[in-house]
Coordinates of C-alpha atoms and ligand atoms in Angstrom, one line a residue:
M1233 CA 223.3 132.0 156.0
G1234 CA 221.1 133.2 153.2
R1235 CA 219.5 131.3 150.4
K1236 CA 221.4 130.7 147.2
Q1237 CA 220.2 132.9 144.4
T1238 CA 220.6 131.2 141.1
G1239 CA 218.6 128.5 139.3
W1240 CA 219.6 125.5 141.2
V1241 CA 217.1 125.7 143.9
T1242 CA 213.4 125.9 143.2
D1243 CA 210.9 128.0 145.2
D1244 CA 210.1 125.1 147.4
G1245 CA 213.8 124.7 148.2
S1246 CA 214.4 121.5 146.3
I1247 CA 217.5 121.2 144.2
V1248 CA 217.3 121.3 140.4
A1249 CA 220.1 119.1 139.4
D1250 CA 221.7 118.1 136.1
K1251 CA 220.3 115.0 134.5
R1252 CA 223.5 114.1 132.7
P1253 CA 226.6 112.6 134.1
M1254 CA 229.7 114.7 133.4
T1255 CA 232.7 112.8 132.4
I1256 CA 235.7 114.1 134.3
S1257 CA 239.1 113.2 132.8
P1258 CA 241.5 111.1 134.9
Q1259 CA 244.0 114.0 135.1
V1260 CA 241.3 116.3 136.5
A1261 CA 240.1 113.7 138.9
E1262 CA 243.6 113.2 140.1
S1263 CA 244.1 116.9 140.6
I1264 CA 240.8 117.2 142.5
S1265 CA 241.9 114.4 144.7
R1266 CA 245.0 116.3 145.6
V1267 CA 242.9 119.4 146.4
L1268 CA 240.7 117.3 148.7
R1269 CA 243.7 115.8 150.5
S1270 CA 245.4 119.0 151.2
I1271 CA 242.3 120.8 152.5
R1272 CA 241.2 117.8 154.6
Q1273 CA 244.6 117.6 156.2
H1274 CA 244.8 121.4 156.6
L1275 CA 241.4 121.5 158.4
R1276 CA 242.1 118.3 160.2
M1277 CA 238.8 116.7 159.1
D1278 CA 238.1 113.0 158.6
I1279 CA 236.6 113.1 155.2
A1280 CA 236.6 115.4 152.2
F1281 CA 234.5 114.6 149.1
V1282 CA 233.0 116.0 145.9
T1283 CA 229.5 114.9 144.9
Q1284 CA 227.8 115.5 141.6
F1285 CA 224.0 116.2 141.4
L1286 CA 222.3 114.0 138.9
G1287 CA 218.5 114.2 138.7
S1288 CA 217.4 113.5 142.2
S1289 CA 220.6 111.7 143.2
R1290 CA 224.1 112.7 144.0
I1291 CA 227.1 110.6 143.1
F1292 CA 230.3 110.6 145.1
R1293 CA 232.9 111.6 142.5
N1294 CA 236.1 112.1 144.6
V1295 CA 236.6 111.1 148.2
D1296 CA 239.6 111.6 150.4
A1297 CA 239.4 110.0 153.8
A1298 CA 241.6 109.4 156.8
H1299 CA 239.9 106.1 157.1
Q1300 CA 237.1 104.4 155.2
V1301 CA 233.5 105.3 156.0
A1302 CA 230.8 103.0 154.8
G1303 CA 228.6 104.7 152.1
V1304 CA 231.1 107.4 151.4
E1305 CA 233.0 105.9 148.5
V1306 CA 233.7 107.0 145.0
G1307 CA 230.8 105.9 142.8
A1308 CA 228.3 105.7 145.7
V1309 CA 224.9 107.1 144.9
L1310 CA 222.5 108.8 147.4
P1311 CA 219.2 110.5 147.0
I1312 CA 219.8 114.3 147.2
A1313 CA 217.0 114.4 149.7
A1314 CA 219.1 112.4 152.1
G1315 CA 222.0 114.0 153.9
Y1316 CA 223.0 117.6 154.4
C1317 CA 223.3 119.0 150.9
Q1318 CA 219.7 119.7 150.1
H1319 CA 219.2 121.6 153.4
V1320 CA 222.4 123.6 153.0
V1321 CA 221.5 124.5 149.4
A1322 CA 218.0 125.5 150.5
G1323 CA 219.4 127.6 153.3
R1324 CA 217.9 125.5 156.1
L1325 CA 221.3 124.5 157.3
P1326 CA 224.4 126.7 157.3
E1327 CA 227.4 125.8 155.1
L1328 CA 229.5 125.7 158.3
I1329 CA 228.3 123.5 161.2
A1330 CA 231.1 123.4 163.8
D1331 CA 229.0 121.3 166.2
T1332 CA 226.1 119.3 164.9
S1333 CA 224.7 118.7 168.4
R1334 CA 223.8 122.4 168.5
V1335 CA 221.8 122.3 165.3
P1336 CA 218.4 120.5 165.8
L1337 CA 217.8 119.9 162.0
A1338 CA 221.3 118.4 161.7
M1339 CA 220.4 115.9 164.4
T1340 CA 217.4 114.7 162.5
I1341 CA 219.7 113.6 159.6
A1342 CA 220.3 109.9 159.9
E1343 CA 224.0 110.1 159.0
T1344 CA 224.7 112.5 161.8
A1345 CA 224.4 109.6 164.3
S1346 CA 225.2 106.6 162.0
I1347 CA 228.6 107.9 160.7
P1348 CA 228.7 109.9 163.1
I1349 CA 229.2 113.5 162.0
G1350 CA 230.3 116.1 164.6
A1351 CA 231.2 119.0 162.3
H1352 CA 230.2 119.6 158.7
L1353 CA 231.3 121.9 155.9
S1354 CA 229.5 122.0 152.6
V1355 CA 229.8 124.5 149.7
P1356 CA 228.4 124.3 146.2
I1357 CA 230.7 123.8 143.2
R1358 CA 229.5 126.5 140.8
L1359 CA 230.7 126.1 137.2
E1360 CA 231.7 129.1 135.1
N1361 CA 228.4 129.2 133.3
G1362 CA 226.7 129.5 136.7
R1363 CA 225.4 126.0 136.8
V1364 CA 226.0 124.0 139.9
Y1365 CA 227.9 120.8 139.5
G1366 CA 227.4 119.5 143.0
T1367 CA 229.0 120.1 146.4
F1368 CA 232.3 120.0 148.0
C1369 CA 232.1 118.8 151.6
C1370 CA 234.2 117.9 154.6
F1371 CA 233.2 116.5 157.9
S1372 CA 234.7 115.2 161.1
H1373 CA 233.4 112.7 163.6
R1374 CA 233.8 115.1 166.5
A1375 CA 232.6 118.6 166.9
M1376 CA 235.2 121.3 165.9
P1377 CA 234.3 124.5 167.7
E1378 CA 237.5 126.1 166.3
L1379 CA 236.0 126.1 162.8
G1380 CA 234.9 129.6 161.6
E1381 CA 234.7 132.0 158.7
P1382 CA 238.3 131.6 157.6
E1383 CA 237.8 127.8 157.2
L1384 CA 234.6 128.3 155.3
E1385 CA 236.3 130.9 153.1
L1386 CA 238.9 128.4 152.3
M1387 CA 236.3 125.8 151.3
H1388 CA 234.8 128.4 148.9
T1389 CA 238.2 129.1 147.4
F1390 CA 238.9 125.4 146.9
S1391 CA 235.5 125.0 145.4
R1392 CA 236.3 127.6 142.8
L1393 CA 239.5 125.9 142.1
I1394 CA 237.7 122.6 141.6
A1395 CA 235.3 124.3 139.2
R1396 CA 238.1 125.7 137.3
E1397 CA 239.8 122.4 137.0
M1398 CA 236.6 121.0 135.6
H1399 CA 236.0 123.8 133.1
E1400 CA 237.4 122.1 130.0
D1401 CA 235.8 118.7 130.7
V1402 CA 232.5 120.5 131.4
A1403 CA 232.7 122.5 128.2
R1404 CA 233.4 119.4 126.2
D1405 CA 230.5 117.5 127.8
E1406 CA 228.2 120.4 127.1
R1407 CA 229.2 120.5 123.5
L1408 CA 228.5 116.7 123.2
E1409 CA 225.2 117.2 125.0
Q1410 CA 224.1 119.9 122.7
M1411 CA 225.1 117.8 119.7
T1412 CA 223.1 114.8 121.0
E1413 CA 220.1 117.0 121.6
R1414 CA 220.3 118.5 118.1
V1415 CA 220.6 115.1 116.5
H1416 CA 217.6 113.8 118.5
A1417 CA 215.6 116.8 117.7
A1418 CA 216.3 116.3 114.0
I1419 CA 215.3 112.7 114.0
F1420 CA 212.2 113.4 116.0
S1421 CA 211.1 116.1 113.6
G1422 CA 211.4 113.7 110.7
D1423 CA 214.8 114.4 109.4
P1424 CA 216.6 113.4 107.3
Q1425 CA 214.5 113.7 104.1
I1426 CA 216.0 111.8 101.2
V1427 CA 216.8 113.2 97.8
F1428 CA 218.2 111.3 94.9
Q1429 CA 220.7 112.4 92.3
P1430 CA 220.7 110.7 88.9
I1431 CA 223.8 108.9 87.7
L1432 CA 224.2 108.9 83.9
R1433 CA 225.9 106.2 81.9
L1434 CA 227.9 107.8 79.1
R1435 CA 227.9 104.8 76.7
D1436 CA 224.2 105.3 76.0
D1437 CA 223.3 108.5 77.9
T1438 CA 221.0 106.6 80.1
I1439 CA 220.2 107.2 83.8
I1440 CA 221.1 103.9 85.3
G1441 CA 221.2 104.8 89.0
V1442 CA 220.7 107.4 91.7
E1443 CA 222.6 108.3 94.8
A1444 CA 220.5 108.7 97.9
L1445 CA 221.5 111.9 99.9
S1446 CA 220.1 113.2 103.2
R1447 CA 218.6 116.6 103.7
F1448 CA 218.1 118.1 107.1
A1449 CA 215.4 120.8 107.6
T1450 CA 216.2 121.2 111.4
E1451 CA 217.8 124.5 112.4
P1452 CA 220.7 125.2 112.4
R1453 CA 220.7 124.6 108.6
R1454 CA 223.7 122.6 107.7
T1455 CA 224.8 120.3 105.0
P1456 CA 224.4 116.5 105.6
D1457 CA 228.1 115.9 106.0
V1458 CA 228.2 118.3 109.0
W1459 CA 225.2 116.5 110.5
F1460 CA 226.7 113.1 110.1
A1461 CA 230.1 114.3 111.4
E1462 CA 228.4 115.8 114.5
A1463 CA 226.3 112.7 115.1
N1464 CA 229.5 110.7 114.9
E1465 CA 231.3 112.8 117.4
A1466 CA 228.3 112.4 119.8
G1467 CA 228.4 108.7 119.4
M1468 CA 225.2 108.6 117.2
G1469 CA 226.8 108.3 113.8
E1470 CA 225.8 104.7 113.2
M1471 CA 222.3 105.4 114.4
L1472 CA 221.8 108.4 112.1
E1473 CA 223.2 106.6 109.1
L1474 CA 221.0 103.7 109.6
V1475 CA 217.9 105.9 110.0
A1476 CA 218.9 107.6 106.7
L1477 CA 219.6 104.3 105.0
R1478 CA 216.3 102.8 106.0
R1479 CA 214.4 105.9 104.8
A1480 CA 216.4 106.0 101.5
L1481 CA 215.5 102.4 100.8
Q1482 CA 211.8 103.1 101.6
R1483 CA 211.7 106.1 99.3
A1484 CA 213.6 104.1 96.6
R1485 CA 210.6 101.7 96.3
D1486 CA 208.8 104.4 94.4
L1487 CA 211.6 104.5 91.8
P1488 CA 211.8 102.4 88.6
D1489 CA 213.3 99.0 89.4
T1490 CA 215.9 99.4 86.6
L1491 CA 217.8 101.9 88.7
G1492 CA 220.7 101.1 91.0
I1493 CA 220.5 102.8 94.4
H1494 CA 223.7 104.2 95.8
V1495 CA 223.7 104.6 99.5
N1496 CA 226.4 106.3 101.7
I1497 CA 227.8 104.3 104.5
S1498 CA 230.9 105.0 106.6
P1499 CA 233.4 102.4 107.6
N1500 CA 232.1 102.5 111.2
T1501 CA 228.6 101.7 110.1
V1502 CA 229.7 99.0 107.6
V1503 CA 230.7 96.8 110.5
S1504 CA 227.4 97.5 112.4
P1505 CA 225.5 94.3 113.2
D1506 CA 222.3 96.1 112.3
L1507 CA 223.4 97.1 108.8
A1508 CA 222.4 93.8 107.1
R1509 CA 219.0 93.9 108.6
V1510 CA 218.3 97.4 107.1
L1511 CA 219.8 96.4 103.7
D1512 CA 217.7 93.3 103.6
T1513 CA 214.6 95.4 103.1
F1514 CA 215.6 96.0 99.5
D1515 CA 216.7 94.1 96.3
P1516 CA 220.4 93.5 97.0
K1517 CA 221.3 93.5 93.3
R1518 CA 220.3 97.1 93.0
I1519 CA 222.2 98.3 96.0
V1520 CA 225.6 100.1 95.7
I1521 CA 227.2 100.7 99.0
E1522 CA 229.3 103.9 98.8
I1523 CA 232.0 103.8 101.4
T1524 CA 233.5 107.1 102.4
E1525 CA 236.3 107.5 104.8
H1526 CA 236.1 110.6 106.9
E1527 CA 238.8 109.2 109.2
P1528 CA 241.7 107.0 108.2
V1529 CA 240.8 103.3 108.3
A1530 CA 243.3 101.5 110.5
D1531 CA 242.1 97.9 109.9
Y1532 CA 240.4 96.8 106.7
E1533 CA 239.9 93.2 107.9
P1534 CA 236.6 93.8 109.8
I1535 CA 235.2 95.9 106.9
L1536 CA 236.0 93.3 104.3
R1537 CA 234.5 90.6 106.6
A1538 CA 231.3 92.7 106.9
L1539 CA 231.1 93.3 103.2
A1540 CA 231.6 89.8 102.1
P1541 CA 228.1 88.4 102.8
L1542 CA 226.6 91.6 101.3
R1543 CA 228.6 91.2 98.2
A1544 CA 227.6 87.5 98.1
K1545 CA 224.0 88.6 97.9
G1546 CA 224.8 90.8 94.9
M1547 CA 225.4 94.2 96.4
K1548 CA 228.1 96.3 94.9
V1549 CA 230.7 98.3 96.7
A1550 CA 231.9 101.8 95.7
I1551 CA 234.7 103.8 97.0
D1552 CA 233.5 107.4 97.4
D1553 CA 235.6 110.5 96.9
A1554 CA 238.5 108.8 95.2
G1555 CA 241.4 111.2 94.6
A1556 CA 240.6 113.1 97.8
G1557 CA 240.9 112.5 101.5
Y1558 CA 243.3 110.4 103.5
S1559 CA 244.0 107.3 101.6
S1560 CA 241.2 106.6 99.1
L1561 CA 243.6 104.9 96.8
R1562 CA 244.7 102.6 99.5
H1563 CA 240.9 102.1 100.0
V1564 CA 240.7 101.0 96.4
L1565 CA 243.6 98.6 96.8
M1566 CA 242.3 97.0 100.0
M1567 CA 238.6 96.8 99.1
R1568 CA 238.6 95.9 95.4
P1569 CA 235.5 97.9 94.7
D1570 CA 233.0 97.4 91.9
V1571 CA 232.7 101.2 91.5
V1572 CA 235.1 104.1 92.0
K1573 CA 233.7 107.5 92.4
L1574 CA 236.0 110.3 91.2
D1575 CA 235.9 113.1 93.8
I1576 CA 234.4 116.4 92.9
S1577 CA 237.7 118.1 93.5
L1578 CA 239.2 116.2 90.5
T1579 CA 236.2 116.7 88.2
R1580 CA 236.0 120.4 88.8
G1581 CA 237.8 122.1 85.9
L1582 CA 239.6 119.0 84.7
D1583 CA 239.1 120.3 81.1
K1584 CA 241.4 123.2 81.9
D1585 CA 243.8 121.7 84.4
P1586 CA 246.4 119.3 83.1
V1587 CA 247.1 117.8 86.6
R1588 CA 243.5 117.0 87.3
H1589 CA 243.1 115.7 83.8
A1590 CA 246.1 113.4 84.2
M1591 CA 244.8 112.1 87.6
A1592 CA 241.4 111.4 86.1
A1593 CA 243.0 109.8 83.1
A1594 CA 245.0 107.5 85.4
L1595 CA 241.9 106.5 87.3
A1596 CA 240.0 105.9 84.1
E1597 CA 242.8 103.7 82.8
F1598 CA 242.8 101.9 86.1
S1599 CA 239.1 101.2 85.9
R1600 CA 239.4 99.9 82.3
R1601 CA 242.1 97.4 83.3
T1602 CA 240.4 96.2 86.4
G1603 CA 236.8 96.2 85.0
T1604 CA 235.8 98.7 87.6
V1605 CA 233.0 101.2 86.9
I1606 CA 234.2 104.8 87.3
V1607 CA 231.7 107.5 88.2
A1608 CA 232.8 111.2 88.0
E1609 CA 231.0 113.3 90.6
G1610 CA 230.2 117.0 90.5
V1611 CA 230.1 117.5 86.8
E1612 CA 228.8 121.0 86.3
T1613 CA 229.9 122.0 82.8
D1614 CA 229.7 120.7 79.2
A1615 CA 233.5 121.0 78.9
E1616 CA 234.0 118.8 82.0
L1617 CA 231.6 116.3 80.6
A1618 CA 233.3 116.3 77.2
A1619 CA 236.7 115.7 78.8
L1620 CA 235.3 112.9 80.9
R1621 CA 233.8 111.2 77.9
E1622 CA 237.1 111.4 76.0
L1623 CA 238.9 109.8 79.0
G1624 CA 236.5 106.9 78.9
V1625 CA 234.9 107.5 82.2
T1626 CA 231.9 105.2 82.5
E1627 CA 229.4 107.3 84.4
V1628 CA 228.8 110.8 85.6
Q1629 CA 226.8 112.6 88.2
G1630 CA 226.5 116.3 88.8
Y1631 CA 224.4 119.4 88.6
L1632 CA 224.8 119.4 84.8
I1633 CA 222.7 116.2 84.7
A1634 CA 220.5 117.0 87.6
R1635 CA 220.6 118.2 91.2
P1636 CA 219.5 115.9 93.9
Q1637 CA 215.7 115.6 93.9
L1638 CA 212.8 114.4 95.9
V1639 CA 211.1 111.4 94.4
P1640 CA 208.3 113.1 92.5
E1641 CA 210.6 115.6 90.8
L1642 CA 213.1 112.8 90.0
L1643 CA 210.3 110.7 88.4
K1644 CA 209.5 113.8 86.2
I1645 CA 213.2 114.0 85.2
L1646 CA 213.3 110.3 84.4
R1647 CA 210.1 110.6 82.2
D1648 CA 211.6 113.6 80.4
S1649 CA 215.0 112.0 79.8
Ligands
C2E1439 P1 229.0 112.6 98.7 O1 228.6 111.2 99.0 O2 230.3 112.8 98.0 O3 227.8 113.2 97.9 C1 228.0 114.0 96.8 C2 227.8 115.5 97.2 O4 228.1 116.3 96.1 C3 226.4 115.8 97.6 O5 226.5 116.7 98.6 C4 225.8 116.3 96.3 O6 224.7 117.2 96.5 C5 227.0 117.1 95.8 N1 226.9 117.4 94.4 C6 226.4 116.6 93.4 N2 226.6 117.1 92.2 C7 227.3 118.3 92.4 C8 227.8 119.3 91.5 O7 227.7 119.2 90.3 N3 228.4 120.3 92.1 C9 228.6 120.4 93.4 N4 229.2 121.5 93.9 N5 228.1 119.5 94.3 C10 227.5 118.4 93.7 P2 225.5 116.7 99.8 O8 224.2 116.1 99.5 O9 225.6 118.0 100.5 O10 226.2 115.6 100.7 C11 227.5 115.8 101.3 C12 228.0 114.6 101.9 O11 227.3 114.2 103.0 C13 228.0 113.4 101.0 O12 229.1 113.5 100.1 C14 228.1 112.3 101.9 O13 229.4 112.0 102.3 C15 227.3 112.8 103.1 N6 226.0 112.3 103.1 C16 224.9 112.8 102.5 N7 223.8 112.0 102.7 C17 224.2 111.0 103.5 C18 223.6 109.8 104.0 O14 222.4 109.6 103.9 N8 224.4 109.0 104.7 C19 225.7 109.2 104.9 N9 226.4 108.3 105.6 N10 226.3 110.3 104.4 C20 225.6 111.1 103.7
CA1440 CA1 228.6 109.4 98.0
CA1441 CA1 231.6 111.7 96.8

């Protein structure tokens, strides 16, 4: 049997294995188990199993056995160097060994005597992208001289079947893996940078606060909401938000202490035990926590519980993107915010659109009656600004006033204003 060609065997014959565990869904695991059972029974072998290569180890993922064999159980981990696999992969042992006693190298492997193994079949499970997941193996305690090419061919066929079963799980895992790597790369390269966008109080046309916004220089160039969404999907949303928050509060130290600092925090991160520690690095009375929901909030209780001590210290709570999204009005009802931020989709063109105008008017009226500050976001034109003034909106933010800026540019704007 010849050497395998593609990149899973190095020149010295050792296996280059994946470092990452792949998560196989229960349905796929179930279906692989059925495959194992049917081939094991068909070939009349004692054990059939799938192992996954991970670094220098292999993990038993699925096992079908006529009776239990110590060490060959789902979840068991062995060094790749031990056992048959490495030798088979490197071409030192054939994929099909009908009688181990006739193969001197096989007799040097400890398991051959300890289990014992009389006949052994082992084929790689090659994924659609050419990468090798691991191996699909069968063995029997006694030698089986009747095994030949047809049986080996069957093993290869089933190995392809197993790979196909895994395809979706593998694709999902790879996507997550790529996301994780991108987010790590971004953080290690110093992302996110923080820019600040001024918030103008209309009563006296004074800049009374800034919103901290993240900027990512890492390729692929994408807006911060995409970065945060991706980090979230990869299970790193909280981490990335806290990195951004810590940096925002650091940068904000260079700003005049008259300014409120708005920071963006998702409901998931609000309940993080680490949040308070990061927020504690800054004057609480200047902090406005903008809570955006990118997914519907099922249970407000933990969020309210997490916010209570922060509010007690003097921090304010804003509902971001009011008038857009899933249930931002429910958000307002449940959280009794100090600030409501009117979503950009309502501000845009509200001077010309009676429906948007009516909605903004309703929220402005709401804020007057409840003593809530209302900030209109995304103000780009004088006409929008005039309409918002007329409605009694308290504060505005948008390109018309200023784009988000790095600290030095922002200081210049503040001096000039
Ligand atoms: P957001 O919190 O609603 O932030 C306002 C967005 O509107 C910002 O987009 C801002 O640059 C943009 N904007 C401001 N004025 C105007 C305008 O006049 N016209 C238009 N067209 N856009 C305007 P940006 O910076 O791309 O951020 C997008 C979203 O990403 C943010 O929406 C926020 O949800 C999220 N985000 C950004 N930075 C952070 C962060 O540090 N942490 C967290 N958790 N989320 C962040
Ligand atoms: Ca915001
Ligand atoms: Ca917003």
